[in-house]
GROMACS .gro file of C-alpha atoms in nm:
model
   75
    1UNK     CA    1  -4.639  -5.973   3.692
    2UNK     CA    2  -4.618  -5.631   3.661
    3UNK     CA    3  -4.796  -5.360   3.546
    4UNK     CA    4  -4.732  -5.199   3.239
    5UNK     CA    5  -4.602  -4.832   3.268
    6UNK     CA    6  -4.878  -4.702   3.045
    7UNK     CA    7  -5.139  -4.927   3.224
    8UNK     CA    8  -5.022  -4.771   3.557
    9UNK     CA    9  -5.056  -4.437   3.381
   10UNK     CA   10  -5.404  -4.504   3.294
   11UNK     CA   11  -5.476  -4.614   3.583
   12UNK     CA   12  -5.377  -4.335   3.798
   13UNK     CA   13  -5.529  -4.098   3.601
   14UNK     CA   14  -5.832  -4.257   3.621
   15UNK     CA   15  -5.805  -4.244   4.002
   16UNK     CA   16  -5.703  -3.868   3.983
   17UNK     CA   17  -6.058  -3.811   3.780
   18UNK     CA   18  -6.269  -3.948   4.066
   19UNK     CA   19  -6.066  -3.867   4.364
   20UNK     CA   20  -6.013  -3.457   4.482
   21UNK     CA   21  -5.690  -3.538   4.612
   22UNK     CA   22  -5.421  -3.835   4.665
   23UNK     CA   23  -5.165  -3.908   4.811
   24UNK     CA   24  -4.863  -4.135   4.762
   25UNK     CA   25  -5.021  -4.424   5.074
   26UNK     CA   26  -5.377  -4.412   4.914
   27UNK     CA   27  -5.222  -4.442   4.555
   28UNK     CA   28  -5.060  -4.784   4.679
   29UNK     CA   29  -5.310  -4.864   4.857
   30UNK     CA   30  -5.570  -4.857   4.580
   31UNK     CA   31  -5.326  -4.948   4.293
   32UNK     CA   32  -5.038  -5.161   4.419
   33UNK     CA   33  -4.813  -4.921   4.232
   34UNK     CA   34  -4.515  -4.969   4.360
   35UNK     CA   35  -4.333  -4.618   4.246
   36UNK     CA   36  -4.634  -4.359   4.252
   37UNK     CA   37  -4.458  -4.075   4.264
   38UNK     CA   38  -4.236  -4.212   3.930
   39UNK     CA   39  -4.577  -4.217   3.746
   40UNK     CA   40  -4.723  -3.897   3.879
   41UNK     CA   41  -4.404  -3.719   3.730
   42UNK     CA   42  -4.445  -3.957   3.355
   43UNK     CA   43  -4.809  -3.770   3.350
   44UNK     CA   44  -4.677  -3.427   3.470
   45UNK     CA   45  -4.415  -3.504   3.192
   46UNK     CA   46  -4.708  -3.581   2.931
   47UNK     CA   47  -4.871  -3.234   3.024
   48UNK     CA   48  -5.149  -3.345   3.279
   49UNK     CA   49  -5.200  -2.988   3.511
   50UNK     CA   50  -5.105  -3.268   3.817
   51UNK     CA   51  -5.032  -2.978   4.129
   52UNK     CA   52  -4.890  -3.105   4.472
   53UNK     CA   53  -4.853  -2.947   4.791
   54UNK     CA   54  -4.678  -3.046   5.120
   55UNK     CA   55  -4.889  -3.154   5.468
   56UNK     CA   56  -4.746  -3.149   5.796
   57UNK     CA   57  -4.909  -3.369   6.059
   58UNK     CA   58  -4.838  -3.361   6.417
   59UNK     CA   59  -4.938  -3.706   6.589
   60UNK     CA   60  -5.092  -3.734   6.944
   61UNK     CA   61  -4.701  -3.795   7.074
   62UNK     CA   62  -4.600  -3.495   6.893
   63UNK     CA   63  -4.418  -3.692   6.610
   64UNK     CA   64  -4.437  -3.461   6.317
   65UNK     CA   65  -4.483  -3.632   5.985
   66UNK     CA   66  -4.441  -3.458   5.622
   67UNK     CA   67  -4.654  -3.580   5.343
   68UNK     CA   68  -4.777  -3.470   4.976
   69UNK     CA   69  -5.085  -3.405   4.799
   70UNK     CA   70  -5.186  -3.433   4.445
   71UNK     CA   71  -5.457  -3.335   4.253
   72UNK     CA   72  -5.566  -3.276   3.899
   73UNK     CA   73  -5.602  -2.920   3.842
   74UNK     CA   74  -5.939  -2.839   3.699
   75UNK     CA   75  -5.961  -2.553   3.384
   0.00000   0.00000   0.00000
């Protein structure tokens, strides 16, 4: 049974409170969410100050990957 959006948002917000920086892969691993980006977007729409930045990683064989890091801005 799929978790409700409200439950997903609450769990994601709790994860943001306990981890300094999150990635989609980390969120999927910890919360088993199918669409973490959508839940992050929902939280931003609800007024939560979630920041993000692109990270570029070069692997040992020269392959380039990009991913986003997200964090909850502290006041």
